[in-house]
PDB file of N, CA and C in Angstrom:
ATOM      1  N   MET A   1    -153.460  53.402 -60.952  1.00 45.00           N
ATOM      2  CA  MET A   1    -152.546  54.374 -61.532  1.00 45.00           C
ATOM      3  C   MET A   1    -151.384  53.634 -62.184  1.00 45.00           C
ATOM      4  N   SER A   2    -151.096  53.922 -63.449  1.00 57.00           N
ATOM      5  CA  SER A   2    -150.016  53.236 -64.144  1.00 57.00           C
ATOM      6  C   SER A   2    -148.685  53.958 -63.913  1.00 57.00           C
ATOM      7  N   ALA A   3    -147.608  53.195 -64.055  1.00 67.00           N
ATOM      8  CA  ALA A   3    -146.271  53.747 -63.854  1.00 67.00           C
ATOM      9  C   ALA A   3    -145.874  54.614 -65.057  1.00 67.00           C
ATOM     10  N   ALA A   4    -145.020  55.588 -64.809  1.00 75.00           N
ATOM     11  CA  ALA A   4    -144.523  56.450 -65.875  1.00 75.00           C
ATOM     12  C   ALA A   4    -143.640  55.630 -66.808  1.00 75.00           C
ATOM     13  N   VAL A   5    -143.682  55.950 -68.079  1.00 89.00           N
ATOM     14  CA  VAL A   5    -142.881  55.269 -69.090  1.00 89.00           C
ATOM     15  C   VAL A   5    -141.875  56.264 -69.655  1.00 89.00           C
ATOM     16  N   ARG A   6    -140.598  55.879 -69.592  1.00 93.00           N
ATOM     17  CA  ARG A   6    -139.520  56.745 -70.075  1.00 93.00           C
ATOM     18  C   ARG A   6    -139.380  56.661 -71.593  1.00 93.00           C
ATOM     19  N   GLU A   7    -139.280  57.821 -72.235  1.00 96.00           N
ATOM     20  CA  GLU A   7    -139.001  57.908 -73.664  1.00 96.00           C
ATOM     21  C   GLU A   7    -137.811  58.829 -73.870  1.00 96.00           C
ATOM     22  N   LEU A   8    -137.114  58.624 -74.959  1.00 97.00           N
ATOM     23  CA  LEU A   8    -135.881  59.349 -75.228  1.00 97.00           C
ATOM     24  C   LEU A   8    -136.056  60.237 -76.453  1.00 97.00           C
ATOM     25  N   PHE A   9    -135.543  61.472 -76.351  1.00 98.00           N
ATOM     26  CA  PHE A   9    -135.582  62.444 -77.441  1.00 98.00           C
ATOM     27  C   PHE A   9    -134.167  62.974 -77.636  1.00 98.00           C
ATOM     28  N   VAL A  10    -133.673  62.893 -78.859  1.00 98.00           N
ATOM     29  CA  VAL A  10    -132.295  63.316 -79.145  1.00 98.00           C
ATOM     30  C   VAL A  10    -132.353  64.272 -80.331  1.00 98.00           C
ATOM     31  N   TYR A  11    -131.823  65.474 -80.159  1.00 97.00           N
ATOM     32  CA  TYR A  11    -131.824  66.413 -81.279  1.00 97.00           C
ATOM     33  C   TYR A  11    -130.435  66.967 -81.510  1.00 97.00           C
ATOM     34  N   TRP A  12    -130.192  67.295 -82.772  1.00 96.00           N
ATOM     35  CA  TRP A  12    -128.871  67.778 -83.182  1.00 96.00           C
ATOM     36  C   TRP A  12    -128.969  68.499 -84.513  1.00 96.00           C
ATOM     37  N   ARG A  13    -127.943  69.282 -84.818  1.00 96.00           N
ATOM     38  CA  ARG A  13    -127.967  70.112 -86.018  1.00 96.00           C
ATOM     39  C   ARG A  13    -127.032  69.556 -87.086  1.00 96.00           C
ATOM     40  N   ILE A  14    -127.440  69.830 -88.336  1.00 95.00           N
ATOM     41  CA  ILE A  14    -126.641  69.462 -89.496  1.00 95.00           C
ATOM     42  C   ILE A  14    -126.663  70.625 -90.478  1.00 95.00           C
ATOM     43  N   GLU A  15    -125.777  70.559 -91.445  1.00 94.00           N
ATOM     44  CA  GLU A  15    -125.826  71.493 -92.568  1.00 94.00           C
ATOM     45  C   GLU A  15    -126.967  71.024 -93.475  1.00 94.00           C
ATOM     46  N   PRO A  16    -127.776  71.926 -94.004  1.00 92.00           N
ATOM     47  CA  PRO A  16    -128.911  71.510 -94.839  1.00 92.00           C
ATOM     48  C   PRO A  16    -128.520  70.603 -96.008  1.00 92.00           C
ATOM     49  N   HIS A  17    -127.350  70.836 -96.597  1.00 93.00           N
ATOM     50  CA  HIS A  17    -126.939  70.014 -97.743  1.00 93.00           C
ATOM     51  C   HIS A  17    -126.562  68.589 -97.339  1.00 93.00           C
ATOM     52  N   ASP A  18    -126.411  68.326 -96.043  1.00 95.00           N
ATOM     53  CA  ASP A  18    -126.086  66.983 -95.549  1.00 95.00           C
ATOM     54  C   ASP A  18    -127.321  66.164 -95.186  1.00 95.00           C
ATOM     55  N   LEU A  19    -128.507  66.729 -95.386  1.00 93.00           N
ATOM     56  CA  LEU A  19    -129.720  66.067 -94.933  1.00 93.00           C
ATOM     57  C   LEU A  19    -129.882  64.660 -95.507  1.00 93.00           C
ATOM     58  N   GLY A  20    -129.696  64.480 -96.782  1.00 95.00           N
ATOM     59  CA  GLY A  20    -129.897  63.169 -97.390  1.00 95.00           C
ATOM     60  C   GLY A  20    -128.992  62.104 -96.790  1.00 95.00           C
ATOM     61  N   ALA A  21    -127.711  62.397 -96.680  1.00 96.00           N
ATOM     62  CA  ALA A  21    -126.757  61.424 -96.138  1.00 96.00           C
ATOM     63  C   ALA A  21    -127.009  61.158 -94.658  1.00 96.00           C
ATOM     64  N   ALA A  22    -127.273  62.209 -93.900  1.00 96.00           N
ATOM     65  CA  ALA A  22    -127.535  62.043 -92.461  1.00 96.00           C
ATOM     66  C   ALA A  22    -128.806  61.236 -92.244  1.00 96.00           C
ATOM     67  N   ARG A  23    -129.813  61.513 -93.035  1.00 95.00           N
ATOM     68  CA  ARG A  23    -131.087  60.788 -92.922  1.00 95.00           C
ATOM     69  C   ARG A  23    -130.892  59.300 -93.192  1.00 95.00           C
ATOM     70  N   ARG A  24    -130.203  58.970 -94.271  1.00 96.00           N
ATOM     71  CA  ARG A  24    -129.970  57.560 -94.596  1.00 96.00           C
ATOM     72  C   ARG A  24    -129.189  56.853 -93.493  1.00 96.00           C
ATOM     73  N   ALA A  25    -128.146  57.493 -92.986  1.00 96.00           N
ATOM     74  CA  ALA A  25    -127.326  56.879 -91.933  1.00 96.00           C
ATOM     75  C   ALA A  25    -128.128  56.659 -90.653  1.00 96.00           C
ATOM     76  N   MET A  26    -128.923  57.648 -90.270  1.00 96.00           N
ATOM     77  CA  MET A  26    -129.684  57.517 -89.024  1.00 96.00           C
ATOM     78  C   MET A  26    -130.825  56.526 -89.170  1.00 96.00           C
ATOM     79  N   GLN A  27    -131.456  56.473 -90.329  1.00 96.00           N
ATOM     80  CA  GLN A  27    -132.514  55.483 -90.527  1.00 96.00           C
ATOM     81  C   GLN A  27    -131.935  54.069 -90.492  1.00 96.00           C
ATOM     82  N   GLN A  28    -130.766  53.876 -91.055  1.00 97.00           N
ATOM     83  CA  GLN A  28    -130.115  52.564 -90.996  1.00 97.00           C
ATOM     84  C   GLN A  28    -129.779  52.217 -89.545  1.00 97.00           C
ATOM     85  N   PHE A  29    -129.233  53.169 -88.817  1.00 97.00           N
ATOM     86  CA  PHE A  29    -128.919  52.971 -87.398  1.00 97.00           C
ATOM     87  C   PHE A  29    -130.178  52.601 -86.613  1.00 97.00           C
ATOM     88  N   GLN A  30    -131.264  53.332 -86.829  1.00 97.00           N
ATOM     89  CA  GLN A  30    -132.494  53.057 -86.091  1.00 97.00           C
ATOM     90  C   GLN A  30    -133.089  51.696 -86.466  1.00 97.00           C
ATOM     91  N   GLN A  31    -132.985  51.304 -87.724  1.00 97.00           N
ATOM     92  CA  GLN A  31    -133.466  49.981 -88.127  1.00 97.00           C
ATOM     93  C   GLN A  31    -132.663  48.878 -87.438  1.00 97.00           C
ATOM     94  N   GLN A  32    -131.353  49.056 -87.334  1.00 96.00           N
ATOM     95  CA  GLN A  32    -130.504  48.078 -86.643  1.00 96.00           C
ATOM     96  C   GLN A  32    -130.903  47.979 -85.171  1.00 96.00           C
ATOM     97  N   LEU A  33    -131.100  49.128 -84.537  1.00 95.00           N
ATOM     98  CA  LEU A  33    -131.511  49.134 -83.131  1.00 95.00           C
ATOM     99  C   LEU A  33    -132.823  48.390 -82.922  1.00 95.00           C
ATOM    100  N   GLN A  34    -133.795  48.664 -83.786  1.00 96.00           N
ATOM    101  CA  GLN A  34    -135.099  48.029 -83.647  1.00 96.00           C
ATOM    102  C   GLN A  34    -134.995  46.513 -83.842  1.00 96.00           C
ATOM    103  N   ALA A  35    -134.085  46.061 -84.681  1.00 96.00           N
ATOM    104  CA  ALA A  35    -133.889  44.627 -84.877  1.00 96.00           C
ATOM    105  C   ALA A  35    -133.257  43.991 -83.634  1.00 96.00           C
ATOM    106  N   GLU A  36    -132.389  44.731 -82.970  1.00 94.00           N
ATOM    107  CA  GLU A  36    -131.671  44.217 -81.794  1.00 94.00           C
ATOM    108  C   GLU A  36    -132.462  44.358 -80.496  1.00 94.00           C
ATOM    109  N   TRP A  37    -133.369  45.313 -80.439  1.00 92.00           N
ATOM    110  CA  TRP A  37    -134.162  45.579 -79.234  1.00 92.00           C
ATOM    111  C   TRP A  37    -135.646  45.417 -79.584  1.00 92.00           C
ATOM    112  N   PRO A  38    -136.175  44.207 -79.507  1.00 92.00           N
ATOM    113  CA  PRO A  38    -137.588  43.989 -79.847  1.00 92.00           C
ATOM    114  C   PRO A  38    -138.515  44.912 -79.042  1.00 92.00           C
ATOM    115  N   GLY A  39    -139.490  45.457 -79.729  1.00 94.00           N
ATOM    116  CA  GLY A  39    -140.453  46.353 -79.092  1.00 94.00           C
ATOM    117  C   GLY A  39    -140.062  47.820 -79.146  1.00 94.00           C
ATOM    118  N   LEU A  40    -138.859  48.108 -79.586  1.00 96.00           N
ATOM    119  CA  LEU A  40    -138.406  49.498 -79.682  1.00 96.00           C
ATOM    120  C   LEU A  40    -139.029  50.162 -80.907  1.00 96.00           C
ATOM    121  N   THR A  41    -139.529  51.371 -80.724  1.00 97.00           N
ATOM    122  CA  THR A  41    -140.005  52.198 -81.827  1.00 97.00           C
ATOM    123  C   THR A  41    -139.073  53.393 -81.931  1.00 97.00           C
ATOM    124  N   ALA A  42    -138.447  53.557 -83.099  1.00 97.00           N
ATOM    125  CA  ALA A  42    -137.522  54.664 -83.332  1.00 97.00           C
ATOM    126  C   ALA A  42    -138.038  55.477 -84.510  1.00 97.00           C
ATOM    127  N   ARG A  43    -137.985  56.792 -84.359  1.00 98.00           N
ATOM    128  CA  ARG A  43    -138.440  57.681 -85.430  1.00 98.00           C
ATOM    129  C   ARG A  43    -137.418  58.796 -85.630  1.00 98.00           C
ATOM    130  N   LEU A  44    -137.435  59.379 -86.823  1.00 98.00           N
ATOM    131  CA  LEU A  44    -136.537  60.477 -87.159  1.00 98.00           C
ATOM    132  C   LEU A  44    -137.375  61.607 -87.739  1.00 98.00           C
ATOM    133  N   TYR A  45    -137.163  62.819 -87.238  1.00 97.00           N
ATOM    134  CA  TYR A  45    -137.917  63.996 -87.669  1.00 97.00           C
ATOM    135  C   TYR A  45    -136.964  65.107 -88.089  1.00 97.00           C
ATOM    136  N   LEU A  46    -137.458  65.956 -88.981  1.00 94.00           N
ATOM    137  CA  LEU A  46    -136.768  67.173 -89.375  1.00 94.00           C
ATOM    138  C   LEU A  46    -137.583  68.342 -88.851  1.00 94.00           C
ATOM    139  N   ARG A  47    -136.935  69.252 -88.151  1.00 91.00           N
ATOM    140  CA  ARG A  47    -137.655  70.417 -87.634  1.00 91.00           C
ATOM    141  C   ARG A  47    -138.233  71.209 -88.797  1.00 91.00           C
ATOM    142  N   ALA A  48    -139.504  71.554 -88.703  1.00 86.00           N
ATOM    143  CA  ALA A  48    -140.239  72.125 -89.827  1.00 86.00           C
ATOM    144  C   ALA A  48    -140.168  73.644 -89.936  1.00 86.00           C
ATOM    145  N   ASP A  49    -139.745  74.333 -88.917  1.00 82.00           N
ATOM    146  CA  ASP A  49    -139.808  75.800 -88.949  1.00 82.00           C
ATOM    147  C   ASP A  49    -138.454  76.459 -89.185  1.00 82.00           C
ATOM    148  N   GLU A  50    -137.566  75.787 -89.902  1.00 72.00           N
ATOM    149  CA  GLU A  50    -136.230  76.334 -90.130  1.00 72.00           C
ATOM    150  C   GLU A  50    -135.948  76.612 -91.606  1.00 72.00           C
ATOM    151  N   ASP A  51    -136.964  76.850 -92.409  1.00 74.00           N
ATOM    152  CA  ASP A  51    -136.752  77.135 -93.830  1.00 74.00           C
ATOM    153  C   ASP A  51    -135.784  78.289 -94.009  1.00 74.00           C
ATOM    154  N   GLY A  52    -134.772  78.077 -94.836  1.00 70.00           N
ATOM    155  CA  GLY A  52    -133.802  79.121 -95.132  1.00 70.00           C
ATOM    156  C   GLY A  52    -132.756  79.317 -94.053  1.00 70.00           C
ATOM    157  N   ALA A  53    -132.789  78.530 -92.990  1.00 72.00           N
ATOM    158  CA  ALA A  53    -131.809  78.675 -91.905  1.00 72.00           C
ATOM    159  C   ALA A  53    -130.451  78.124 -92.345  1.00 72.00           C
ATOM    160  N   ALA A  54    -129.420  78.526 -91.639  1.00 81.00           N
ATOM    161  CA  ALA A  54    -128.066  78.071 -91.933  1.00 81.00           C
ATOM    162  C   ALA A  54    -127.834  76.636 -91.460  1.00 81.00           C
ATOM    163  N   HIS A  55    -128.791  76.075 -90.768  1.00 88.00           N
ATOM    164  CA  HIS A  55    -128.680  74.706 -90.268  1.00 88.00           C
ATOM    165  C   HIS A  55    -130.051  74.043 -90.319  1.00 88.00           C
ATOM    166  N   ALA A  56    -130.046  72.740 -90.130  1.00 91.00           N
ATOM    167  CA  ALA A  56    -131.283  71.976 -90.002  1.00 91.00           C
ATOM    168  C   ALA A  56    -131.181  71.188 -88.702  1.00 91.00           C
ATOM    169  N   THR A  57    -132.314  70.933 -88.065  1.00 95.00           N
ATOM    170  CA  THR A  57    -132.328  70.184 -86.812  1.00 95.00           C
ATOM    171  C   THR A  57    -133.056  68.868 -87.023  1.00 95.00           C
ATOM    172  N   LEU A  58    -132.385  67.790 -86.638  1.00 96.00           N
ATOM    173  CA  LEU A  58    -132.981  66.460 -86.659  1.00 96.00           C
ATOM    174  C   LEU A  58    -133.358  66.067 -85.241  1.00 96.00           C
ATOM    175  N   MET A  59    -134.450  65.337 -85.116  1.00 97.00           N
ATOM    176  CA  MET A  59    -134.900  64.833 -83.819  1.00 97.00           C
ATOM    177  C   MET A  59    -135.116  63.327 -83.952  1.00 97.00           C
ATOM    178  N   GLU A  60    -134.444  62.582 -83.099  1.00 97.00           N
ATOM    179  CA  GLU A  60    -134.663  61.144 -83.007  1.00 97.00           C
ATOM    180  C   GLU A  60    -135.549  60.912 -81.788  1.00 97.00           C
ATOM    181  N   THR A  61    -136.518  60.014 -81.909  1.00 97.00           N
ATOM    182  CA  THR A  61    -137.332  59.653 -80.754  1.00 97.00           C
ATOM    183  C   THR A  61    -137.297  58.142 -80.584  1.00 97.00           C
ATOM    184  N   TYR A  62    -137.332  57.720 -79.326  1.00 97.00           N
ATOM    185  CA  TYR A  62    -137.258  56.299 -78.993  1.00 97.00           C
ATOM    186  C   TYR A  62    -138.260  55.986 -77.895  1.00 97.00           C
ATOM    187  N   ALA A  63    -139.076  54.982 -78.156  1.00 96.00           N
ATOM    188  CA  ALA A  63    -140.068  54.538 -77.180  1.00 96.00           C
ATOM    189  C   ALA A  63    -140.100  53.013 -77.183  1.00 96.00           C
ATOM    190  N   CYS A  64    -140.441  52.462 -76.047  1.00 93.00           N
ATOM    191  CA  CYS A  64    -140.505  51.014 -75.916  1.00 93.00           C
ATOM    192  C   CYS A  64    -141.544  50.695 -74.850  1.00 93.00           C
ATOM    193  N   GLU A  65    -142.342  49.668 -75.098  1.00 87.00           N
ATOM    194  CA  GLU A  65    -143.307  49.274 -74.085  1.00 87.00           C
ATOM    195  C   GLU A  65    -142.548  48.980 -72.797  1.00 87.00           C
ATOM    196  N   GLY A  66    -142.989  49.567 -71.710  1.00 89.00           N
ATOM    197  CA  GLY A  66    -142.280  49.420 -70.448  1.00 89.00           C
ATOM    198  C   GLY A  66    -141.223  50.497 -70.232  1.00 89.00           C
ATOM    199  N   GLY A  67    -140.925  51.274 -71.268  1.00 93.00           N
ATOM    200  CA  GLY A  67    -139.990  52.393 -71.136  1.00 93.00           C
ATOM    201  C   GLY A  67    -138.587  52.062 -71.612  1.00 93.00           C
ATOM    202  N   ILE A  68    -137.795  53.095 -71.750  1.00 95.00           N
ATOM    203  CA  ILE A  68    -136.405  52.967 -72.170  1.00 95.00           C
ATOM    204  C   ILE A  68    -135.560  52.687 -70.920  1.00 95.00           C
ATOM    205  N   ALA A  69    -135.026  51.492 -70.844  1.00 92.00           N
ATOM    206  CA  ALA A  69    -134.178  51.091 -69.712  1.00 92.00           C
ATOM    207  C   ALA A  69    -132.794  51.730 -69.854  1.00 92.00           C
ATOM    208  N   PRO A  70    -132.048  51.857 -68.757  1.00 92.00           N
ATOM    209  CA  PRO A  70    -130.731  52.493 -68.818  1.00 92.00           C
ATOM    210  C   PRO A  70    -129.767  51.858 -69.831  1.00 92.00           C
ATOM    211  N   GLY A  71    -129.773  50.542 -69.960  1.00 92.00           N
ATOM    212  CA  GLY A  71    -128.887  49.889 -70.924  1.00 92.00           C
ATOM    213  C   GLY A  71    -129.219  50.250 -72.355  1.00 92.00           C
ATOM    214  N   LEU A  72    -130.504  50.289 -72.664  1.00 94.00           N
ATOM    215  CA  LEU A  72    -130.942  50.680 -73.995  1.00 94.00           C
ATOM    216  C   LEU A  72    -130.602  52.140 -74.244  1.00 94.00           C
ATOM    217  N   GLN A  73    -130.808  52.988 -73.255  1.00 95.00           N
ATOM    218  CA  GLN A  73    -130.470  54.408 -73.413  1.00 95.00           C
ATOM    219  C   GLN A  73    -128.988  54.575 -73.709  1.00 95.00           C
ATOM    220  N   ALA A  74    -128.135  53.877 -72.988  1.00 95.00           N
ATOM    221  CA  ALA A  74    -126.692  53.973 -73.207  1.00 95.00           C
ATOM    222  C   ALA A  74    -126.330  53.525 -74.632  1.00 95.00           C
ATOM    223  N   ASP A  75    -126.982  52.468 -75.114  1.00 94.00           N
ATOM    224  CA  ASP A  75    -126.738  51.970 -76.466  1.00 94.00           C
ATOM    225  C   ASP A  75    -127.165  53.002 -77.500  1.00 94.00           C
ATOM    226  N   ILE A  76    -128.334  53.569 -77.323  1.00 96.00           N
ATOM    227  CA  ILE A  76    -128.841  54.584 -78.254  1.00 96.00           C
ATOM    228  C   ILE A  76    -127.899  55.788 -78.295  1.00 96.00           C
ATOM    229  N   VAL A  77    -127.486  56.257 -77.139  1.00 96.00           N
ATOM    230  CA  VAL A  77    -126.639  57.457 -77.082  1.00 96.00           C
ATOM    231  C   VAL A  77    -125.275  57.187 -77.704  1.00 96.00           C
ATOM    232  N   ALA A  78    -124.627  56.109 -77.312  1.00 96.00           N
ATOM    233  CA  ALA A  78    -123.270  55.833 -77.803  1.00 96.00           C
ATOM    234  C   ALA A  78    -123.254  55.540 -79.297  1.00 96.00           C
ATOM    235  N   ARG A  79    -124.097  54.638 -79.725  1.00 95.00           N
ATOM    236  CA  ARG A  79    -124.094  54.252 -81.137  1.00 95.00           C
ATOM    237  C   ARG A  79    -124.690  55.345 -82.018  1.00 95.00           C
ATOM    238  N   GLY A  80    -125.660  56.084 -81.501  1.00 95.00           N
ATOM    239  CA  GLY A  80    -126.232  57.189 -82.258  1.00 95.00           C
ATOM    240  C   GLY A  80    -125.223  58.300 -82.472  1.00 95.00           C
ATOM    241  N   THR A  81    -124.433  58.580 -81.464  1.00 95.00           N
ATOM    242  CA  THR A  81    -123.384  59.593 -81.600  1.00 95.00           C
ATOM    243  C   THR A  81    -122.397  59.177 -82.674  1.00 95.00           C
ATOM    244  N   GLN A  82    -122.030  57.911 -82.669  1.00 95.00           N
ATOM    245  CA  GLN A  82    -121.097  57.399 -83.673  1.00 95.00           C
ATOM    246  C   GLN A  82    -121.707  57.511 -85.082  1.00 95.00           C
ATOM    247  N   ALA A  83    -122.972  57.156 -85.223  1.00 95.00           N
ATOM    248  CA  ALA A  83    -123.630  57.224 -86.528  1.00 95.00           C
ATOM    249  C   ALA A  83    -123.776  58.655 -87.023  1.00 95.00           C
ATOM    250  N   ALA A  84    -123.966  59.609 -86.115  1.00 95.00           N
ATOM    251  CA  ALA A  84    -124.205  61.003 -86.491  1.00 95.00           C
ATOM    252  C   ALA A  84    -122.930  61.813 -86.690  1.00 95.00           C
ATOM    253  N   THR A  85    -121.810  61.329 -86.205  1.00 95.00           N
ATOM    254  CA  THR A  85    -120.567  62.106 -86.184  1.00 95.00           C
ATOM    255  C   THR A  85    -120.209  62.773 -87.506  1.00 95.00           C
ATOM    256  N   PRO A  86    -120.327  62.111 -88.663  1.00 95.00           N
ATOM    257  CA  PRO A  86    -119.909  62.795 -89.896  1.00 95.00           C
ATOM    258  C   PRO A  86    -120.721  64.047 -90.226  1.00 95.00           C
ATOM    259  N   TRP A  87    -121.932  64.175 -89.689  1.00 95.00           N
ATOM    260  CA  TRP A  87    -122.810  65.281 -90.069  1.00 95.00           C
ATOM    261  C   TRP A  87    -123.180  66.215 -88.920  1.00 95.00           C
ATOM    262  N   CYS A  88    -122.992  65.783 -87.723  1.00 94.00           N
ATOM    263  CA  CYS A  88    -123.421  66.542 -86.552  1.00 94.00           C
ATOM    264  C   CYS A  88    -122.591  67.817 -86.401  1.00 94.00           C
ATOM    265  N   ARG A  89    -123.277  68.932 -86.241  1.00 94.00           N
ATOM    266  CA  ARG A  89    -122.619  70.229 -86.026  1.00 94.00           C
ATOM    267  C   ARG A  89    -122.971  70.691 -84.619  1.00 94.00           C
ATOM    268  N   GLY A  90    -122.056  70.453 -83.688  1.00 93.00           N
ATOM    269  CA  GLY A  90    -122.307  70.772 -82.289  1.00 93.00           C
ATOM    270  C   GLY A  90    -122.732  69.525 -81.540  1.00 93.00           C
ATOM    271  N   PRO A  91    -123.151  69.685 -80.310  1.00 93.00           N
ATOM    272  CA  PRO A  91    -123.504  68.518 -79.493  1.00 93.00           C
ATOM    273  C   PRO A  91    -124.854  67.914 -79.868  1.00 93.00           C
ATOM    274  N   ARG A  92    -124.996  66.624 -79.586  1.00 95.00           N
ATOM    275  CA  ARG A  92    -126.310  65.971 -79.656  1.00 95.00           C
ATOM    276  C   ARG A  92    -126.923  66.150 -78.279  1.00 95.00           C
ATOM    277  N   HIS A  93    -128.136  66.621 -78.241  1.00 97.00           N
ATOM    278  CA  HIS A  93    -128.820  66.865 -76.976  1.00 97.00           C
ATOM    279  C   HIS A  93    -129.744  65.685 -76.689  1.00 97.00           C
ATOM    280  N   VAL A  94    -129.538  65.057 -75.545  1.00 96.00           N
ATOM    281  CA  VAL A  94    -130.323  63.894 -75.156  1.00 96.00           C
ATOM    282  C   VAL A  94    -131.243  64.301 -74.014  1.00 96.00           C
ATOM    283  N   GLU A  95    -132.535  64.074 -74.197  1.00 96.00           N
ATOM    284  CA  GLU A  95    -133.500  64.387 -73.158  1.00 96.00           C
ATOM    285  C   GLU A  95    -134.373  63.163 -72.900  1.00 96.00           C
ATOM    286  N   VAL A  96    -134.662  62.930 -71.637  1.00 96.00           N
ATOM    287  CA  VAL A  96    -135.485  61.807 -71.235  1.00 96.00           C
ATOM    288  C   VAL A  96    -136.756  62.372 -70.592  1.00 96.00           C
ATOM    289  N   PHE A  97    -137.893  61.908 -71.102  1.00 95.00           N
ATOM    290  CA  PHE A  97    -139.180  62.329 -70.554  1.00 95.00           C
ATOM    291  C   PHE A  97    -139.923  61.102 -70.069  1.00 95.00           C
ATOM    292  N   GLU A  98    -140.737  61.311 -69.074  1.00 93.00           N
ATOM    293  CA  GLU A  98    -141.632  60.256 -68.573  1.00 93.00           C
ATOM    294  C   GLU A  98    -143.065  60.663 -68.847  1.00 93.00           C
ATOM    295  N   SER A  99    -143.852  59.675 -69.293  1.00 87.00           N
ATOM    296  CA  SER A  99    -145.257  59.955 -69.541  1.00 87.00           C
ATOM    297  C   SER A  99    -145.941  60.241 -68.199  1.00 87.00           C
ATOM    298  N   LEU A 100    -146.952  61.052 -68.269  1.00 85.00           N
ATOM    299  CA  LEU A 100    -147.751  61.312 -67.065  1.00 85.00           C
ATOM    300  C   LEU A 100    -148.799  60.230 -66.955  1.00 85.00           C
ATOM    301  N   ALA A 101    -149.082  59.825 -65.742  1.00 65.00           N
ATOM    302  CA  ALA A 101    -150.086  58.796 -65.522  1.00 65.00           C
ATOM    303  C   ALA A 101    -151.426  59.244 -66.078  1.00 65.00           C
ATOM    304  N   ARG A 102    -152.165  58.314 -66.643  1.00 59.00           N
ATOM    305  CA  ARG A 102    -153.474  58.638 -67.225  1.00 59.00           C
ATOM    306  C   ARG A 102    -154.562  58.432 -66.206  1.00 59.00           C
TER     307      ARG A 102
END
């Protein structure tokens, strides 16, 4: 039986007209993180079912072989909040999930 692997999911809202700038800033942030934390996989998603809504939701995901350690999680949360601040409308929601054993 293999050990559970922790992954991080962070979602937050922006104004739709801020999507381009927020996307560029977060992709740059995630590229920097991946350079500093070898083995880290970071992705950015836009929620697909919000057409015409007054807001848009972005989802950041983070995975690493062996799981997201507490130090890496703290770095992602602190620096990600700083990177998102100009566009974030409301709180950034951070959720940690563990894979189920296969």
